[in-house]
JSON list of C-alpha atoms in Angstrom, two decimals:
[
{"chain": "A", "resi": 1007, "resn": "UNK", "atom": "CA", "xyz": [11.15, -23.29, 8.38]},
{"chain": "A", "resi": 1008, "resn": "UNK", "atom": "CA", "xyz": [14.03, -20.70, 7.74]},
{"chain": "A", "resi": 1009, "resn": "UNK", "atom": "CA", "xyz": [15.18, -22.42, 4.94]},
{"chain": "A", "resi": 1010, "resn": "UNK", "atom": "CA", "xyz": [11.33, -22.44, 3.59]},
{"chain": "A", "resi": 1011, "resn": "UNK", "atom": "CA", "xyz": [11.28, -18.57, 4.28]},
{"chain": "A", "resi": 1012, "resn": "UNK", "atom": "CA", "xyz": [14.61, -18.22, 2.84]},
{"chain": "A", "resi": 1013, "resn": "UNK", "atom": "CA", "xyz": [13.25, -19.67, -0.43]},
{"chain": "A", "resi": 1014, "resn": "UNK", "atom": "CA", "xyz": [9.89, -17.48, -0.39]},
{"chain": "A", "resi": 1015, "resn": "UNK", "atom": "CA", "xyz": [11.94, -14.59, 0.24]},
{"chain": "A", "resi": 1016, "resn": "UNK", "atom": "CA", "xyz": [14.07, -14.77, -2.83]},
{"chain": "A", "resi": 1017, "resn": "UNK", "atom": "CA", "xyz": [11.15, -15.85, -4.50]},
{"chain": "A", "resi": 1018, "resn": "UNK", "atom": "CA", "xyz": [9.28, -13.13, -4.11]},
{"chain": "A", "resi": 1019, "resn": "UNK", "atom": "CA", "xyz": [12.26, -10.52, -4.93]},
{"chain": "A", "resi": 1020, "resn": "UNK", "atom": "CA", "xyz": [13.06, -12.32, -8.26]},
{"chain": "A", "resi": 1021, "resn": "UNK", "atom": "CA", "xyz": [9.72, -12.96, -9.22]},
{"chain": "A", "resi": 1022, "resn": "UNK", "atom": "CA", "xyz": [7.22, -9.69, -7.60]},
{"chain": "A", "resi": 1023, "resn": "UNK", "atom": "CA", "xyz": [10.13, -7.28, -8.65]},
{"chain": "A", "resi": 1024, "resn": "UNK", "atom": "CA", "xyz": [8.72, -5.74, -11.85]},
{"chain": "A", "resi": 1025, "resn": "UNK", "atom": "CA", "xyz": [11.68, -3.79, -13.97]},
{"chain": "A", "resi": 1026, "resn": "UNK", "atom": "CA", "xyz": [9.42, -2.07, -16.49]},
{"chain": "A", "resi": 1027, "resn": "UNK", "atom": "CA", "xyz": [7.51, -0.80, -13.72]},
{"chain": "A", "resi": 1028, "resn": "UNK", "atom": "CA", "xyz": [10.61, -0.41, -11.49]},
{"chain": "A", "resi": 1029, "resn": "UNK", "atom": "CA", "xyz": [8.16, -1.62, -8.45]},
{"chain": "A", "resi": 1030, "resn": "UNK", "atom": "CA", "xyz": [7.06, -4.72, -6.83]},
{"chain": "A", "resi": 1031, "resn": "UNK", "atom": "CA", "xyz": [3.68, -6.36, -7.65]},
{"chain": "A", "resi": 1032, "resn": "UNK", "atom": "CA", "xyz": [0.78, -7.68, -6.14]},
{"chain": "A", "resi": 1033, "resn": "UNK", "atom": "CA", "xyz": [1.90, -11.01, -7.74]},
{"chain": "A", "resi": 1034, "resn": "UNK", "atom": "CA", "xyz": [4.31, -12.90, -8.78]},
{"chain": "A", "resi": 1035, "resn": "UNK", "atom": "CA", "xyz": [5.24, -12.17, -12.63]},
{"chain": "A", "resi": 1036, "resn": "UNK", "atom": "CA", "xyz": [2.33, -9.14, -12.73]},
{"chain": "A", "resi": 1037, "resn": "UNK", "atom": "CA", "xyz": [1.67, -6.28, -13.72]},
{"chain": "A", "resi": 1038, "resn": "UNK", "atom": "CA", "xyz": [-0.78, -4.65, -10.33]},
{"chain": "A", "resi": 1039, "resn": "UNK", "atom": "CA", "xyz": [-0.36, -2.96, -7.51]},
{"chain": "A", "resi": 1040, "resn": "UNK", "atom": "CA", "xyz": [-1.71, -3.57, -4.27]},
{"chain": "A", "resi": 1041, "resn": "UNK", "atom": "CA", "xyz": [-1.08, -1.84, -0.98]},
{"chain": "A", "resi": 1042, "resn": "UNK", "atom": "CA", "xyz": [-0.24, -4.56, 0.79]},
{"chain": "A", "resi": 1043, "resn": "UNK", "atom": "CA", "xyz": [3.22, -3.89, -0.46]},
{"chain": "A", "resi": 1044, "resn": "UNK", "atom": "CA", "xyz": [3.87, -0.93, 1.34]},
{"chain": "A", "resi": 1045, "resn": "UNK", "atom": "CA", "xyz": [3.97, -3.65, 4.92]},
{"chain": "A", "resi": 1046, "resn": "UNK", "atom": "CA", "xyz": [7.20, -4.83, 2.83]},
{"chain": "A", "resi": 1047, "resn": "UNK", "atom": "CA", "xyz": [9.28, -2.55, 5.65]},
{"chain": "A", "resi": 1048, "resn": "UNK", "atom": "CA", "xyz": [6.43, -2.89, 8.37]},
{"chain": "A", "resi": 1049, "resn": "UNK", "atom": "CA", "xyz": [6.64, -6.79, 8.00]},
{"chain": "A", "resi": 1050, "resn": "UNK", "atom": "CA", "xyz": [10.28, -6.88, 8.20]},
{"chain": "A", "resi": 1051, "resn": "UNK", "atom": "CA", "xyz": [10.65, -7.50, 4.50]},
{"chain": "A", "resi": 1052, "resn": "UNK", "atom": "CA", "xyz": [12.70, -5.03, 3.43]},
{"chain": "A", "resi": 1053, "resn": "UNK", "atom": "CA", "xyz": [14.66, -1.84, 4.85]},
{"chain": "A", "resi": 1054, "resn": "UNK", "atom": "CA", "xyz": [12.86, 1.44, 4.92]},
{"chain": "A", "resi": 1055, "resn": "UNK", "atom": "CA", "xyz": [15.71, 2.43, 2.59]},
{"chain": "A", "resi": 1056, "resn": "UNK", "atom": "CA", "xyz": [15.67, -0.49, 0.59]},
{"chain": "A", "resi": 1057, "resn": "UNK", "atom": "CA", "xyz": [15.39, 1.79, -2.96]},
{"chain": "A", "resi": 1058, "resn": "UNK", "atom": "CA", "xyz": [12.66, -1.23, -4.25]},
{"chain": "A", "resi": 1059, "resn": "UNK", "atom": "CA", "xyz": [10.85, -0.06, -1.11]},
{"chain": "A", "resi": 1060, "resn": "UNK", "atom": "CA", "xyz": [10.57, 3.22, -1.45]},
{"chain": "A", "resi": 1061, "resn": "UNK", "atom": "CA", "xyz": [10.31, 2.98, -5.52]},
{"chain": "A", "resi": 1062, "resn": "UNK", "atom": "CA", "xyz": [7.24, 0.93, -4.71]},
{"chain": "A", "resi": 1063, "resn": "UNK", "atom": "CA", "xyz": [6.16, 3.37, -1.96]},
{"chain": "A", "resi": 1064, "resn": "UNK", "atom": "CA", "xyz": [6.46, 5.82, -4.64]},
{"chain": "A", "resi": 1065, "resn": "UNK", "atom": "CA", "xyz": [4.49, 3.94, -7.48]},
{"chain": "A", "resi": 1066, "resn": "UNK", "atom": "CA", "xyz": [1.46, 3.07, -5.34]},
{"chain": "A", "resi": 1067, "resn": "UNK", "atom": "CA", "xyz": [0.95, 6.67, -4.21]},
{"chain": "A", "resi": 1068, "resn": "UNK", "atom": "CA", "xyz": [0.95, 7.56, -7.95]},
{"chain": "A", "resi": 1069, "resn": "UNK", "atom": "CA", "xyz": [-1.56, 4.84, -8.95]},
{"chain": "A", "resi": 1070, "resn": "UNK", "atom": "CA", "xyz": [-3.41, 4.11, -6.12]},
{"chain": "A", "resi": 1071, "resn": "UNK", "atom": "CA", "xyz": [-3.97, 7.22, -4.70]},
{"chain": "A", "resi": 1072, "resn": "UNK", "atom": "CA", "xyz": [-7.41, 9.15, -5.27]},
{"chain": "A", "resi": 1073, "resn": "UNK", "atom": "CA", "xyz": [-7.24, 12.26, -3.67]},
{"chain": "A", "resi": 1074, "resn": "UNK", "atom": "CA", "xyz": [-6.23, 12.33, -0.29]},
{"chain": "A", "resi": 1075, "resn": "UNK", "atom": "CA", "xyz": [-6.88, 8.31, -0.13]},
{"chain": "A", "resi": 1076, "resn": "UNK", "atom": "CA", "xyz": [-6.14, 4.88, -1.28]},
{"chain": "A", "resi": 1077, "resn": "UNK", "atom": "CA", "xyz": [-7.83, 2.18, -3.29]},
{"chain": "A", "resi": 1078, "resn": "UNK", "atom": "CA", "xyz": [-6.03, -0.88, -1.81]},
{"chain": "A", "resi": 1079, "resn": "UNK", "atom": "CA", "xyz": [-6.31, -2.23, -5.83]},
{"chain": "A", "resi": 1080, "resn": "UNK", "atom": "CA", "xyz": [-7.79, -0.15, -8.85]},
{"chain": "A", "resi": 1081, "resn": "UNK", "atom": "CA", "xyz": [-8.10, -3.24, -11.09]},
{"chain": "A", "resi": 1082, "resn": "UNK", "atom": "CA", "xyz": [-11.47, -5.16, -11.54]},
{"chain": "A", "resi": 1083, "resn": "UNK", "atom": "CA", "xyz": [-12.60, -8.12, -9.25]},
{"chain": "A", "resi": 1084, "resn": "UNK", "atom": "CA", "xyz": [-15.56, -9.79, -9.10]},
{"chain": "A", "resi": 1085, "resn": "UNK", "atom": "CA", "xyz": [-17.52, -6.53, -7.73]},
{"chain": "A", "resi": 1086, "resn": "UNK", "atom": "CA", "xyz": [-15.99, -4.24, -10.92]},
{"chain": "A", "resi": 1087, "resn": "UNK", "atom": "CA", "xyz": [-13.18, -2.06, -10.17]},
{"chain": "A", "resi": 1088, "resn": "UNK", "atom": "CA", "xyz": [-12.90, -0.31, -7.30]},
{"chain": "A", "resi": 1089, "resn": "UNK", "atom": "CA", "xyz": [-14.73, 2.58, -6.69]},
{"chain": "A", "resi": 1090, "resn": "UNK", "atom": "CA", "xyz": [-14.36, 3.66, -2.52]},
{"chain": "A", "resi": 1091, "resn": "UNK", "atom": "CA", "xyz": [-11.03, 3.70, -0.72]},
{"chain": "A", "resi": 1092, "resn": "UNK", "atom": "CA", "xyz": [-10.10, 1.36, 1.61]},
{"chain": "A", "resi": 1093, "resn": "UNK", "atom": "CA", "xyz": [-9.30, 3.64, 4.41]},
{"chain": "A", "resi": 1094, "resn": "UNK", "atom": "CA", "xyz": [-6.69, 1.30, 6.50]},
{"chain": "A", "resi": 1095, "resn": "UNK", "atom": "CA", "xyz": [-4.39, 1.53, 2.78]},
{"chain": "A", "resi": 1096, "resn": "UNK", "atom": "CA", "xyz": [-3.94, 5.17, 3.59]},
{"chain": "A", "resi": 1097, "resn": "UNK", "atom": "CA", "xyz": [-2.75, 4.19, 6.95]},
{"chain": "A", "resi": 1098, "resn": "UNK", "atom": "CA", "xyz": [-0.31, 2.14, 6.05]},
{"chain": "A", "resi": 1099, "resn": "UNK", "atom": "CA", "xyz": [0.54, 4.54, 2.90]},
{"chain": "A", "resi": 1100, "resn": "UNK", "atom": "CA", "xyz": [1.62, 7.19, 5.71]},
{"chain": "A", "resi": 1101, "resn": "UNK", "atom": "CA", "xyz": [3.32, 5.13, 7.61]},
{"chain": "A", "resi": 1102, "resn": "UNK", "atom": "CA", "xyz": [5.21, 4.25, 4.77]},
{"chain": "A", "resi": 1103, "resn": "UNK", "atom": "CA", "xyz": [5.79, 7.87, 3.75]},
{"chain": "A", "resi": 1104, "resn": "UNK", "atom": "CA", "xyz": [6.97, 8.17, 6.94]},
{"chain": "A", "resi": 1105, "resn": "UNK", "atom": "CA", "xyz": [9.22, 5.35, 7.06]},
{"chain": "A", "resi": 1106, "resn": "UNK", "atom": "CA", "xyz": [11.15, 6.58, 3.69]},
{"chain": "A", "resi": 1107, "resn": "UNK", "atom": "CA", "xyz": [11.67, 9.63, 5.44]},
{"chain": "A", "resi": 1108, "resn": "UNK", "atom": "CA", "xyz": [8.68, 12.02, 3.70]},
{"chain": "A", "resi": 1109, "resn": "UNK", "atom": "CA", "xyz": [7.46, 12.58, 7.40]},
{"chain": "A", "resi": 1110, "resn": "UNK", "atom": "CA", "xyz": [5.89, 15.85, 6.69]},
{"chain": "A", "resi": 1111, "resn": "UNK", "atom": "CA", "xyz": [3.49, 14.57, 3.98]},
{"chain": "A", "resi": 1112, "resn": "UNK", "atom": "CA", "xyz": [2.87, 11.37, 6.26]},
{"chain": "A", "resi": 1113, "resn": "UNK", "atom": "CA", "xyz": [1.78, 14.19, 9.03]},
{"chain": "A", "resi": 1114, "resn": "UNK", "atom": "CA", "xyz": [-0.34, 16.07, 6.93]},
{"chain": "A", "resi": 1115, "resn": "UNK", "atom": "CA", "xyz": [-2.28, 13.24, 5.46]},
{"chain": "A", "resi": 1116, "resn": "UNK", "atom": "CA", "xyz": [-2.76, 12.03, 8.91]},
{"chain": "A", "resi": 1117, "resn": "UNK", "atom": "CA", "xyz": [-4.14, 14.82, 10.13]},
{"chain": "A", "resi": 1118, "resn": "UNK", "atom": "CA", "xyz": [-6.54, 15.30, 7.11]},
{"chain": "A", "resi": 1119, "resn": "UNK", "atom": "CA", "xyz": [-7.54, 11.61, 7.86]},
{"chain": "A", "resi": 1120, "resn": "UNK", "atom": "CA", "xyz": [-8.66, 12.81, 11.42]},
{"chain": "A", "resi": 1121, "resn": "UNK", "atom": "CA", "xyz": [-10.50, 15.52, 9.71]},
{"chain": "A", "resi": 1122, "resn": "UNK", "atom": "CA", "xyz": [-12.80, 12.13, 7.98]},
{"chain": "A", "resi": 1123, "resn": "UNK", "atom": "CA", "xyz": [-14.01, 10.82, 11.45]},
{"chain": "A", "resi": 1124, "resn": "UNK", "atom": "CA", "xyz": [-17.50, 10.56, 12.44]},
{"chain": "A", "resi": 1125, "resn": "UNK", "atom": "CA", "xyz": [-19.09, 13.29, 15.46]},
{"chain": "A", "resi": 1126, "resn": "UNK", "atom": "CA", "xyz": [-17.84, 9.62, 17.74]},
{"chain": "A", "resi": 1127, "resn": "UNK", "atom": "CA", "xyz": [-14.72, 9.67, 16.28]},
{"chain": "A", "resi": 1128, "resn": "UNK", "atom": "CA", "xyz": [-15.05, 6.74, 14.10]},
{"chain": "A", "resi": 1129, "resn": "UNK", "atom": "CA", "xyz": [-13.66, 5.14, 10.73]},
{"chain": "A", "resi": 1130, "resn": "UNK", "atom": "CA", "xyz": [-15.77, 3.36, 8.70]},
{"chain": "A", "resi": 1131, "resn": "UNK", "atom": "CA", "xyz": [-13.46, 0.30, 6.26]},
{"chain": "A", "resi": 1132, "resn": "UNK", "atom": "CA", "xyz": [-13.98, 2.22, 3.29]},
{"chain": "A", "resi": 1133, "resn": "UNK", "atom": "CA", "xyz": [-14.52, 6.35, 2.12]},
{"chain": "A", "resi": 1134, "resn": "UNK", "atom": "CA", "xyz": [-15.95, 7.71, -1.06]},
{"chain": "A", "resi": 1135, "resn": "UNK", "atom": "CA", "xyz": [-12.64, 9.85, -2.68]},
{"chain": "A", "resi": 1136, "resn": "UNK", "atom": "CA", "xyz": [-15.16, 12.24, -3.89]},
{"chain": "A", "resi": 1137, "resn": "UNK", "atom": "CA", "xyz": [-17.70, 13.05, -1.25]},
{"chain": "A", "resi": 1138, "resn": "UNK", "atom": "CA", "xyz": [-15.21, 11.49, 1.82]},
{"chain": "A", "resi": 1139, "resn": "UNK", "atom": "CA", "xyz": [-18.73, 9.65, 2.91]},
{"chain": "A", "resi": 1140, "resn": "UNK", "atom": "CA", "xyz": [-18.04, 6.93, 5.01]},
{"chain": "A", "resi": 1141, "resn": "UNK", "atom": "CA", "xyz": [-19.29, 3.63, 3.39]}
]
């Protein structure tokens, strides 16, 4: 199995590394982000100061981001393109802040996502960027 997850692993850094966008993808040779990328450090993938970590860290706040939260993808699937944010993506987005060492932005977008909570204290999956209703 190690030599199997050897062979993924350097698949996915030749092949998910994208030099014109100078992040990784959501696939291999693509062109999308995702924000499952920004486990790469979380999942043991890759250092917190890997510099392909935190360039994709980076790249997905500037593309995914709406607001205050993030669209886990912005291209279209079968729905359309994405039009809430999936609110666990800005978790992981401030951990991942965080975890390149931009602590004070992670804290202050975790606070303002405790500001989002219902009377209960609750999370719905998704939030509206615009309105912050819960959907």
């Amino acid at each position: 199995w190690r030599q199997h997850a050897s062979n993924l692993r350097r698949e996915i850094l030749n092949r998910c590394w994208n030099t014109r966008l100078g992040c990784f993808t959501a696939a291999f040779d693509d062109d999308h982000l995702d924000a499952t990328l920004l486990l790469l450090h979380a999942l043991n993938f890759l250092p917190s100061d890997d510099p392909h970590f935190v360039a994709t860290v980076e790249a997905i706040g500037r593309d995914l981001k709406s607001g205050d939260f993030l669209h886990r993808y912005v291209v279209a699937d079968d729905f359309g393109r994405p039009s809430t944010a999936f609110i666990i993506c800005t978790y992981w987005y401030i951990d991942a802040l965080a975890a390149i060492g931009r602590a004070g932005e992670a804290r202050e977008l975790f606070e303002h996502m405790l500001t989002c909570r219902t009377p209960l204290g609750l999370l719905s999956e998704d939030i509206d960027p615009a309105n912050r209703s819960l959907v």
